[in-house]
Amino acid sequence: MTEFAENTTARVGGSAGEWIIARTEEEALAVLQQHPLPTQEQRAAGQDSLLVLGGGSNLLVSDAGFGGTVLQLAFTGISAELSPDTAVVTVAAGANWDRTVAWTVDHGCSGLEALSGIPGSAGATPVQNVGAYGADVSQTLLDIRAWDRAAGELITLEAEQLEFGYRNSLLKRTTLSGSPRYVVLSVRFALEHRGEETLSAPVRYGELARSLGLEANAAEDERRAPLQDVRAKVLALRAGKGMVLDDADPDTYSTGSFFTNPIVPASAAAGLPEGAPRFPAGQGESGEELVKLSAAWLIDQSGCAKGFGAELTGGRASLSTKHTLAVTNRGTASAEDLLTVARAARDAVKERFGVELRPEPVLLGCTL
Ligand SMILES: Cc1cc2nc3c(=O)[nH]c(=O)nc-3n(C[C@H](O)[C@H](O)[C@H](O)COP(=O)(O)OP(=O)(O)OC[C@H]3O[C@@H](n4cnc5c(N)ncnc54)[C@H](O)[C@@H]3O)c2cc1C
């Protein structure tokens, strides 16, 4: 029987009632047509009989598993329409994301290189507006083709309609307890394309800019570097934090960041110690300035250092030994072990700073 433990990067979770691997879009559509969107109440209660799965890198499934049907999107394919300065790149939902980025870099297309090394599928990237090193997919995404389970039809949604935010989108907001209304079938990106001359998009992240020998505060056009260099640096920086999948490294047996960086009113951030990282995050509905905090810093400063939690789980799970934001399986953890570590870190931050941390991965059959 197929287990989530074998198909998710956190390597935990029980089995599913049925496991279908769709190798073509047609196969996926045939399954989707049999699984219309359940009622709001059923979805909120986790009673959707269908789970859409990509690479399993943002999913934590309970040890009891999932009684319904898993539809794993495994159809791949990438193509580009080139014009003198731009390339419109179409990627099938099941394509591996990092291979997609590598393809664009190899073909002299810029805009995705800072997103190198993120695990999972291309189809999942718009769901939480995947991002890293000052970039996210909303910056280059043109549109998606999706199956709307409510209307029972194929639709195209343009970038503006996806209402992207920080680790958020319409796709995520209309997903309840792992039950999505829209199932992404393909994604189109509008990238810069100047052949071998193409430089990266402006580097927006200080640590990355410095590692490339760029001046972090220079004008946008002076913060571009050769595409392959940006990709190589991003992969190296990520590997140093356990953020590139590696079978030999249990620090990568995780869902990546377990918590999103909290966005709080400026007044709430004012009480934090001076050294607390904070970044402007726009305005709230009442007009108050919002500030994005660093979840990793808050966890670390709450007494949960790298490696924290091993003592709570008999050594089976802990925070990564490279990064406090990843909850990792040291090899034999259960989903409950990972949740034990995550709860302890969340509670420590709440007690020390009064800030509520929220999980980034989708939790199925379990709660934090
Ligand atoms: C080591 C590591 C590092 C990571 N680093 C980053 C990072 O830097 N930045 C970042 O943003 N994320 C990061 N992540 C999180 C994760 O890689 C991304 O969220 C990724 O996009 C998830 O893709 P997936 O195919 O694995 O999704 P899955 O885990 O398979 O699914 C996640 C959710 O998306 C839904 N979903 C999947 N495919 C589709 C689809 N085609 N249509 C509709 N819904 C769908 C699923 O139903 C589920 O609810 C990291 C994870 C790991 C393990």
Tab-separated table of C-alpha atoms and ligand atoms in Angstrom:
chain	number	residue	atom	x	y	z
A	1	MET	CA	0.000	0.000	0.000
A	2	THR	CA	1.313	3.440	-0.885
A	3	GLU	CA	2.295	5.504	2.136
A	4	PHE	CA	2.654	9.271	2.450
A	5	ALA	CA	5.891	8.561	4.327
A	6	GLU	CA	7.357	7.411	0.990
A	7	ASN	CA	5.918	10.281	-1.041
A	8	THR	CA	6.448	13.395	1.050
A	9	THR	CA	9.682	15.164	1.874
A	10	ALA	CA	8.926	15.053	5.626
A	11	ARG	CA	8.844	11.252	5.232
A	12	VAL	CA	5.871	10.767	7.574
A	13	GLY	CA	2.194	9.898	7.189
A	14	GLY	CA	0.084	6.749	6.800
A	15	SER	CA	-1.493	5.256	3.696
A	16	ALA	CA	-4.311	6.417	1.386
A	17	GLY	CA	-7.522	4.635	0.397
A	18	GLU	CA	-6.565	4.826	-3.284
A	19	TRP	CA	-3.504	6.253	-5.033
A	20	ILE	CA	-3.744	7.337	-8.663
A	21	ILE	CA	-0.729	8.628	-10.565
A	22	ALA	CA	-1.894	10.741	-13.513
A	23	ARG	CA	0.755	10.637	-16.233
A	24	THR	CA	-1.290	12.733	-18.651
A	25	GLU	CA	-3.586	15.711	-18.195
A	26	GLU	CA	-6.444	13.610	-19.625
A	27	GLU	CA	-5.964	10.981	-16.914
A	28	ALA	CA	-6.056	13.706	-14.267
A	29	LEU	CA	-9.201	15.265	-15.738
A	30	ALA	CA	-10.986	11.901	-15.770
A	31	VAL	CA	-10.372	11.574	-12.012
A	32	LEU	CA	-11.224	15.207	-11.294
A	33	GLN	CA	-14.566	14.861	-13.087
A	34	GLN	CA	-15.478	12.095	-10.649
A	35	HIS	CA	-14.629	14.304	-7.654
A	36	PRO	CA	-16.638	17.525	-7.746
A	37	LEU	CA	-16.144	19.994	-4.928
A	38	PRO	CA	-17.896	18.832	-1.728
A	39	THR	CA	-19.882	21.289	0.404
A	40	GLN	CA	-18.079	23.968	2.385
A	41	GLU	CA	-18.879	22.134	5.635
A	42	GLN	CA	-17.526	18.823	4.368
A	43	ARG	CA	-14.354	20.501	3.124
A	44	ALA	CA	-13.748	22.404	6.350
A	45	ALA	CA	-14.175	19.150	8.273
A	46	GLY	CA	-11.505	17.489	6.093
A	47	GLN	CA	-14.096	15.269	4.368
A	48	ASP	CA	-13.057	15.825	0.749
A	49	SER	CA	-12.522	12.393	-0.789
A	50	LEU	CA	-9.753	13.750	-3.049
A	51	LEU	CA	-6.247	14.950	-2.300
A	52	VAL	CA	-4.246	16.554	-5.109
A	53	LEU	CA	-0.553	15.804	-4.699
A	54	GLY	CA	2.474	17.256	-6.440
A	55	GLY	CA	5.895	16.593	-4.943
A	56	GLY	CA	4.676	16.271	-1.337
A	57	SER	CA	7.088	18.962	-0.127
A	58	ASN	CA	4.551	21.201	1.592
A	59	LEU	CA	2.349	18.583	3.143
A	60	LEU	CA	2.185	16.946	6.558
A	61	VAL	CA	-0.202	13.983	6.664
A	62	SER	CA	-1.233	12.307	9.917
A	63	ASP	CA	0.046	8.890	10.895
A	64	ALA	CA	-3.503	7.576	10.326
A	65	GLY	CA	-3.212	8.570	6.660
A	66	PHE	CA	-6.065	9.619	4.371
A	67	GLY	CA	-9.097	7.454	3.576
A	68	GLY	CA	-9.841	9.007	0.172
A	69	THR	CA	-8.211	9.132	-3.258
A	70	VAL	CA	-4.800	10.669	-3.822
A	71	LEU	CA	-4.434	12.134	-7.299
A	72	GLN	CA	-0.724	12.592	-7.907
A	73	LEU	CA	-0.077	14.925	-10.830
A	74	ALA	CA	2.885	13.422	-12.676
A	75	PHE	CA	2.457	14.801	-16.191
A	76	THR	CA	5.405	16.864	-17.303
A	77	GLY	CA	6.448	18.991	-20.253
A	78	ILE	CA	7.893	22.400	-20.889
A	79	SER	CA	7.818	24.578	-24.001
A	80	ALA	CA	8.654	28.166	-24.880
A	81	GLU	CA	7.496	30.738	-27.395
A	82	LEU	CA	10.516	32.937	-28.013
A	83	SER	CA	10.523	36.492	-29.271
A	84	PRO	CA	13.533	38.854	-29.390
A	85	ASP	CA	13.388	39.977	-25.728
A	86	THR	CA	10.923	37.682	-24.057
A	87	ALA	CA	9.997	34.046	-23.678
A	88	VAL	CA	6.604	32.736	-22.661
A	89	VAL	CA	7.325	29.418	-20.981
A	90	THR	CA	4.517	26.902	-20.446
A	91	VAL	CA	5.068	24.197	-17.832
A	92	ALA	CA	2.851	21.198	-17.043
A	93	ALA	CA	1.732	20.920	-13.415
A	94	GLY	CA	3.656	17.734	-12.651
A	95	ALA	CA	7.015	19.010	-13.903
A	96	ASN	CA	9.705	19.125	-11.236
A	97	TRP	CA	10.156	22.759	-10.254
A	98	ASP	CA	13.917	22.853	-9.934
A	99	ARG	CA	14.330	21.111	-13.295
A	100	THR	CA	12.021	23.764	-14.747
A	101	VAL	CA	14.229	26.531	-13.349
A	102	ALA	CA	17.361	24.770	-14.654
A	103	TRP	CA	15.735	24.552	-18.118
A	104	THR	CA	14.984	28.289	-18.173
A	105	VAL	CA	18.529	29.136	-17.082
A	106	ASP	CA	20.011	26.776	-19.701
A	107	HIS	CA	17.848	28.438	-22.372
A	108	GLY	CA	18.872	31.984	-21.449
A	109	CYS	CA	15.560	32.975	-19.869
A	110	SER	CA	15.701	35.073	-16.726
A	111	GLY	CA	13.215	35.593	-13.905
A	112	LEU	CA	13.090	32.233	-12.107
A	113	GLU	CA	16.794	31.711	-11.245
A	114	ALA	CA	16.473	32.946	-7.624
A	115	LEU	CA	13.848	30.217	-7.106
A	116	SER	CA	16.381	27.450	-7.806
A	117	GLY	CA	16.396	24.470	-5.454
A	118	ILE	CA	12.817	24.748	-4.203
A	119	PRO	CA	11.406	21.210	-4.121
A	120	GLY	CA	8.054	20.143	-5.524
A	121	SER	CA	6.079	20.563	-8.718
A	122	ALA	CA	5.570	23.534	-11.034
A	123	GLY	CA	1.780	23.304	-10.591
A	124	ALA	CA	2.035	23.910	-6.846
A	125	THR	CA	4.180	27.052	-7.143
A	126	PRO	CA	1.305	29.531	-7.581
A	127	VAL	CA	-0.646	27.930	-4.707
A	128	GLN	CA	1.430	29.576	-1.997
A	129	ASN	CA	3.239	32.007	-4.327
A	130	VAL	CA	6.497	30.161	-3.819
A	131	GLY	CA	9.343	32.489	-3.033
A	132	ALA	CA	12.933	32.819	-1.863
A	133	TYR	CA	15.829	35.304	-2.007
A	134	GLY	CA	13.652	38.317	-2.792
A	135	ALA	CA	11.790	36.616	-5.660
A	136	ASP	CA	8.472	34.840	-5.936
A	137	VAL	CA	6.480	33.356	-8.798
A	138	SER	CA	3.987	36.253	-8.827
A	139	GLN	CA	6.752	38.426	-10.356
A	140	THR	CA	6.793	36.436	-13.616
A	141	LEU	CA	3.622	34.352	-13.705
A	142	LEU	CA	1.370	35.155	-16.650
A	143	ASP	CA	-1.568	32.813	-16.100
A	144	ILE	CA	-2.584	29.288	-15.148
A	145	ARG	CA	-4.882	26.699	-16.675
A	146	ALA	CA	-6.910	24.979	-14.021
A	147	TRP	CA	-9.822	22.652	-13.418
A	148	ASP	CA	-12.498	24.425	-11.380
A	149	ARG	CA	-14.058	21.708	-9.230
A	150	ALA	CA	-16.995	23.962	-8.305
A	151	ALA	CA	-18.056	24.744	-11.875
A	152	GLY	CA	-16.754	21.476	-13.336
A	153	GLU	CA	-14.869	23.202	-16.150
A	154	LEU	CA	-11.450	24.163	-17.446
A	155	ILE	CA	-10.567	27.802	-16.877
A	156	THR	CA	-7.689	30.211	-17.350
A	157	LEU	CA	-6.848	32.558	-14.478
A	158	GLU	CA	-4.593	35.547	-15.135
A	159	ALA	CA	-1.980	36.617	-12.581
A	160	GLU	CA	-4.149	39.543	-11.345
A	161	GLN	CA	-7.058	37.185	-10.719
A	162	LEU	CA	-4.858	35.006	-8.502
A	163	GLU	CA	-4.587	37.820	-5.888
A	164	PHE	CA	-1.046	36.907	-4.891
A	165	GLY	CA	0.289	37.852	-1.470
A	166	TYR	CA	3.098	36.676	0.780
A	167	ARG	CA	2.906	32.844	0.623
A	168	ASN	CA	-0.702	33.247	-0.424
A	169	SER	CA	-3.021	33.334	-3.419
A	170	LEU	CA	-6.628	32.817	-4.409
A	171	LEU	CA	-5.700	29.148	-4.925
A	172	LYS	CA	-4.570	28.800	-1.321
A	173	ARG	CA	-7.434	30.863	0.086
A	174	THR	CA	-9.959	28.607	-1.671
A	175	THR	CA	-8.281	25.451	-0.341
A	176	LEU	CA	-9.887	24.206	2.876
A	177	SER	CA	-8.132	21.585	5.013
A	178	GLY	CA	-6.216	20.403	1.940
A	179	SER	CA	-9.321	20.455	-0.330
A	180	PRO	CA	-8.667	22.736	-3.347
A	181	ARG	CA	-11.348	24.366	-5.483
A	182	TYR	CA	-8.913	24.955	-8.375
A	183	VAL	CA	-6.493	22.288	-9.585
A	184	VAL	CA	-3.613	23.772	-11.556
A	185	LEU	CA	-2.895	21.876	-14.793
A	186	SER	CA	-0.277	24.162	-16.328
A	187	VAL	CA	1.457	27.446	-15.591
A	188	ARG	CA	2.787	30.117	-17.976
A	189	PHE	CA	5.633	32.466	-17.118
A	190	ALA	CA	6.729	35.598	-19.017
A	191	LEU	CA	10.533	35.699	-18.782
A	192	GLU	CA	13.253	37.908	-20.189
A	193	HIS	CA	15.133	36.266	-23.012
A	194	ARG	CA	18.249	37.692	-24.593
A	195	GLY	CA	19.982	34.429	-25.484
A	196	GLU	CA	23.484	34.010	-24.128
A	197	GLU	CA	23.554	37.702	-23.221
A	198	THR	CA	20.732	37.328	-20.724
A	199	LEU	CA	21.556	38.467	-17.225
A	200	SER	CA	19.538	37.562	-14.143
A	201	ALA	CA	16.614	39.597	-12.895
A	202	PRO	CA	17.805	42.264	-10.413
A	203	VAL	CA	18.983	40.487	-7.252
A	204	ARG	CA	16.759	41.686	-4.413
A	205	TYR	CA	18.290	39.885	-1.431
A	206	GLY	CA	21.302	41.329	0.357
A	207	GLU	CA	23.025	38.028	1.270
A	208	LEU	CA	22.691	36.775	-2.322
A	209	ALA	CA	23.833	40.097	-3.842
A	210	ARG	CA	26.931	40.183	-1.609
A	211	SER	CA	27.821	36.567	-2.415
A	212	LEU	CA	27.738	37.506	-6.131
A	213	GLY	CA	29.961	40.528	-5.564
A	214	LEU	CA	27.086	42.948	-6.225
A	215	GLU	CA	26.345	46.080	-4.235
A	216	ALA	CA	23.078	45.307	-2.426
A	217	ASN	CA	21.926	48.949	-2.551
A	218	ALA	CA	22.952	49.646	-6.161
A	219	ALA	CA	20.390	50.581	-8.825
A	220	GLU	CA	18.318	47.654	-10.139
A	221	ASP	CA	20.227	47.318	-13.400
A	222	GLU	CA	23.533	47.070	-11.546
A	223	ARG	CA	22.253	44.168	-9.481
A	224	ARG	CA	22.160	41.675	-12.363
A	225	ALA	CA	24.593	38.768	-12.713
A	226	PRO	CA	25.113	35.866	-15.134
A	227	LEU	CA	22.148	33.492	-14.831
A	228	GLN	CA	24.220	30.380	-14.095
A	229	ASP	CA	26.114	32.220	-11.327
A	230	VAL	CA	22.885	33.236	-9.603
A	231	ARG	CA	21.529	29.702	-9.812
A	232	ALA	CA	24.781	28.204	-8.463
A	233	LYS	CA	24.959	30.695	-5.555
A	234	VAL	CA	21.321	30.184	-4.618
A	235	LEU	CA	21.798	26.391	-4.609
A	236	ALA	CA	24.926	26.726	-2.448
A	237	LEU	CA	23.272	29.123	0.016
A	238	ARG	CA	20.206	26.893	0.248
A	239	ALA	CA	22.286	23.721	0.733
A	240	GLY	CA	24.081	25.406	3.648
A	241	LYS	CA	20.676	25.803	5.325
A	242	GLY	CA	19.436	22.279	4.519
A	243	MET	CA	16.956	23.709	2.022
A	244	VAL	CA	17.891	21.557	-0.975
A	245	LEU	CA	16.662	17.959	-0.835
A	246	ASP	CA	19.503	15.557	-0.077
A	247	ASP	CA	18.897	11.871	0.779
A	248	ALA	CA	22.091	11.861	2.844
A	249	ASP	CA	21.068	14.840	5.008
A	250	PRO	CA	18.201	14.477	7.545
A	251	ASP	CA	18.151	18.283	7.893
A	252	THR	CA	16.316	18.202	4.553
A	253	TYR	CA	13.652	15.670	5.653
A	254	SER	CA	11.115	18.394	6.258
A	255	THR	CA	8.429	20.567	4.714
A	256	GLY	CA	10.963	23.406	4.368
A	257	SER	CA	9.960	26.328	6.565
A	258	PHE	CA	7.408	25.052	9.049
A	259	PHE	CA	6.090	28.533	9.886
A	260	THR	CA	5.407	31.602	7.776
A	261	ASN	CA	7.021	34.869	8.827
A	262	PRO	CA	4.353	36.575	10.939
A	263	ILE	CA	2.925	39.867	9.664
A	264	VAL	CA	1.826	42.044	12.583
A	265	PRO	CA	0.738	45.670	13.137
A	266	ALA	CA	3.727	47.986	13.698
A	267	SER	CA	2.436	48.668	17.232
A	268	ALA	CA	2.750	44.968	18.110
A	269	ALA	CA	6.287	44.833	16.677
A	270	ALA	CA	7.334	47.900	18.672
A	271	GLY	CA	7.592	45.861	21.875
A	272	LEU	CA	10.133	43.427	20.403
A	273	PRO	CA	13.850	43.724	21.215
A	274	GLU	CA	15.851	46.127	19.047
A	275	GLY	CA	17.690	43.334	17.237
A	276	ALA	CA	14.493	41.673	15.985
A	277	PRO	CA	14.485	41.655	12.167
A	278	ARG	CA	11.471	43.490	10.742
A	279	PHE	CA	10.511	44.451	7.220
A	280	PRO	CA	7.784	46.780	5.916
A	281	ALA	CA	4.737	44.766	4.818
A	282	GLY	CA	2.244	47.359	3.602
A	283	GLN	CA	-0.880	48.473	5.408
A	284	GLY	CA	-3.644	46.587	7.198
A	285	GLU	CA	-7.367	47.061	6.530
A	286	SER	CA	-7.590	49.795	9.184
A	287	GLY	CA	-4.684	51.658	7.556
A	288	GLU	CA	-2.122	50.657	10.171
A	289	GLU	CA	1.441	49.950	9.006
A	290	LEU	CA	2.236	46.240	8.938
A	291	VAL	CA	5.599	44.658	9.676
A	292	LYS	CA	6.923	41.242	8.667
A	293	LEU	CA	8.946	39.510	11.389
A	294	SER	CA	11.432	36.659	11.084
A	295	ALA	CA	9.910	33.420	12.394
A	296	ALA	CA	13.404	31.838	12.497
A	297	TRP	CA	14.710	34.652	14.731
A	298	LEU	CA	11.682	34.509	17.045
A	299	ILE	CA	12.070	30.732	17.469
A	300	ASP	CA	15.793	30.978	18.115
A	301	GLN	CA	15.357	33.789	20.656
A	302	SER	CA	12.642	31.833	22.490
A	303	GLY	CA	15.079	29.193	23.643
A	304	CYS	CA	14.563	26.843	20.671
A	305	ALA	CA	17.982	26.729	19.040
A	306	LYS	CA	19.032	24.633	16.052
A	307	GLY	CA	18.488	20.953	16.878
A	308	PHE	CA	15.830	21.802	19.502
A	309	GLY	CA	13.190	19.152	20.216
A	310	ALA	CA	15.274	15.982	19.991
A	311	GLU	CA	14.829	15.507	23.747
A	312	LEU	CA	11.034	15.701	23.352
A	313	THR	CA	10.872	12.939	20.747
A	314	GLY	CA	13.561	10.455	21.708
A	315	GLY	CA	15.775	11.974	19.021
A	316	ARG	CA	13.327	11.095	16.224
A	317	ALA	CA	12.511	14.718	15.299
A	318	SER	CA	14.005	18.135	15.944
A	319	LEU	CA	14.482	21.560	14.454
A	320	SER	CA	17.071	21.386	11.693
A	321	THR	CA	20.644	21.593	12.921
A	322	LYS	CA	21.206	24.258	10.215
A	323	HIS	CA	18.068	26.406	10.478
A	324	THR	CA	15.487	26.946	13.228
A	325	LEU	CA	12.569	27.271	10.810
A	326	ALA	CA	12.563	23.662	9.575
A	327	VAL	CA	11.080	20.844	11.638
A	328	THR	CA	12.951	17.731	10.579
A	329	ASN	CA	12.552	13.976	10.674
A	330	ARG	CA	15.834	12.480	11.890
A	331	GLY	CA	14.979	9.195	10.144
A	332	THR	CA	12.299	7.390	12.151
A	333	ALA	CA	9.900	10.177	13.178
A	334	SER	CA	6.107	9.965	13.063
A	335	ALA	CA	3.900	12.874	12.032
A	336	GLU	CA	3.061	13.270	15.716
A	337	ASP	CA	6.784	13.648	16.544
A	338	LEU	CA	7.107	16.506	14.032
A	339	LEU	CA	3.985	18.155	15.447
A	340	THR	CA	5.380	17.815	18.996
A	341	VAL	CA	8.486	19.805	18.018
A	342	ALA	CA	6.458	22.378	16.054
A	343	ARG	CA	3.998	22.883	18.938
A	344	ALA	CA	6.826	23.385	21.430
A	345	ALA	CA	8.471	26.024	19.193
A	346	ARG	CA	5.151	27.772	18.536
A	347	ASP	CA	4.286	27.827	22.263
A	348	ALA	CA	7.743	29.124	23.218
A	349	VAL	CA	7.426	32.052	20.780
A	350	LYS	CA	3.912	32.852	22.013
A	351	GLU	CA	5.090	32.837	25.633
A	352	ARG	CA	8.284	34.842	25.061
A	353	PHE	CA	7.064	37.417	22.506
A	354	GLY	CA	3.254	37.071	22.360
A	355	VAL	CA	3.480	36.391	18.605
A	356	GLU	CA	1.344	33.677	17.027
A	357	LEU	CA	3.221	31.492	14.517
A	358	ARG	CA	1.171	29.859	11.759
A	359	PRO	CA	2.141	26.698	9.891
A	360	GLU	CA	3.186	27.039	6.258
A	361	PRO	CA	2.593	23.417	5.120
A	362	VAL	CA	-0.842	21.962	4.534
A	363	LEU	CA	-1.769	19.736	7.486
A	364	LEU	CA	-3.977	16.786	6.580
A	365	GLY	CA	-5.753	14.788	9.284
A	366	CYS	CA	-3.852	16.618	12.001
A	367	THR	CA	-3.673	20.034	13.636
A	368	LEU	CA	-0.934	21.996	15.276
B	1	LIG	C1	13.721	21.456	1.778
B	1	LIG	C2	12.554	22.338	1.404
B	1	LIG	C3	12.770	23.658	1.053
B	1	LIG	C4	11.694	24.490	0.685
B	1	LIG	N1	11.944	25.791	0.358
B	1	LIG	C5	10.927	26.599	-0.006
B	1	LIG	C6	11.179	27.964	-0.355
B	1	LIG	O1	12.320	28.413	-0.379
B	1	LIG	N2	10.121	28.743	-0.689
B	1	LIG	C7	8.848	28.263	-0.704
B	1	LIG	O2	7.925	29.041	-1.030
B	1	LIG	N3	8.571	26.977	-0.384
B	1	LIG	C8	9.576	26.133	-0.032
B	1	LIG	N4	9.321	24.835	0.316
B	1	LIG	C9	7.931	24.352	0.308
B	1	LIG	C10	7.515	23.585	-0.965
B	1	LIG	O3	8.639	23.125	-1.667
B	1	LIG	C11	6.683	24.467	-1.914
B	1	LIG	O4	5.533	24.926	-1.253
B	1	LIG	C12	6.255	23.690	-3.167
B	1	LIG	O5	5.653	24.562	-4.107
B	1	LIG	C13	5.258	22.560	-2.882
B	1	LIG	O6	5.116	21.837	-4.086
B	1	LIG	P1	4.647	20.337	-4.077
B	1	LIG	O7	4.409	19.941	-5.491
B	1	LIG	O8	5.586	19.497	-3.319
B	1	LIG	O9	3.258	20.451	-3.310
B	1	LIG	P2	2.573	19.329	-2.394
B	1	LIG	O10	3.293	19.235	-1.104
B	1	LIG	O11	2.372	18.083	-3.163
B	1	LIG	O12	1.157	20.037	-2.131
B	1	LIG	C14	1.058	21.167	-1.285
B	1	LIG	C15	-0.368	21.734	-1.368
B	1	LIG	O13	-0.587	22.245	-2.676
B	1	LIG	C16	-1.664	21.562	-3.303
B	1	LIG	N5	-1.295	21.344	-4.699
B	1	LIG	C17	-0.206	20.701	-5.194
B	1	LIG	N6	-0.228	20.712	-6.537
B	1	LIG	C18	-1.350	21.395	-6.885
B	1	LIG	C19	-1.942	21.730	-8.137
B	1	LIG	N7	-1.371	21.392	-9.290
B	1	LIG	N8	-3.125	22.425	-8.123
B	1	LIG	C20	-3.715	22.770	-6.961
B	1	LIG	N9	-3.222	22.458	-5.745
B	1	LIG	C21	-2.046	21.774	-5.725
B	1	LIG	C22	-1.823	20.242	-2.560
B	1	LIG	O14	-3.132	19.776	-2.656
B	1	LIG	C23	-1.451	20.666	-1.160
B	1	LIG	O15	-2.541	21.273	-0.523
B	1	LIG	C24	10.376	23.972	0.680
B	1	LIG	C25	10.161	22.625	1.028
B	1	LIG	C26	11.244	21.817	1.385
B	1	LIG	C27	10.982	20.380	1.747
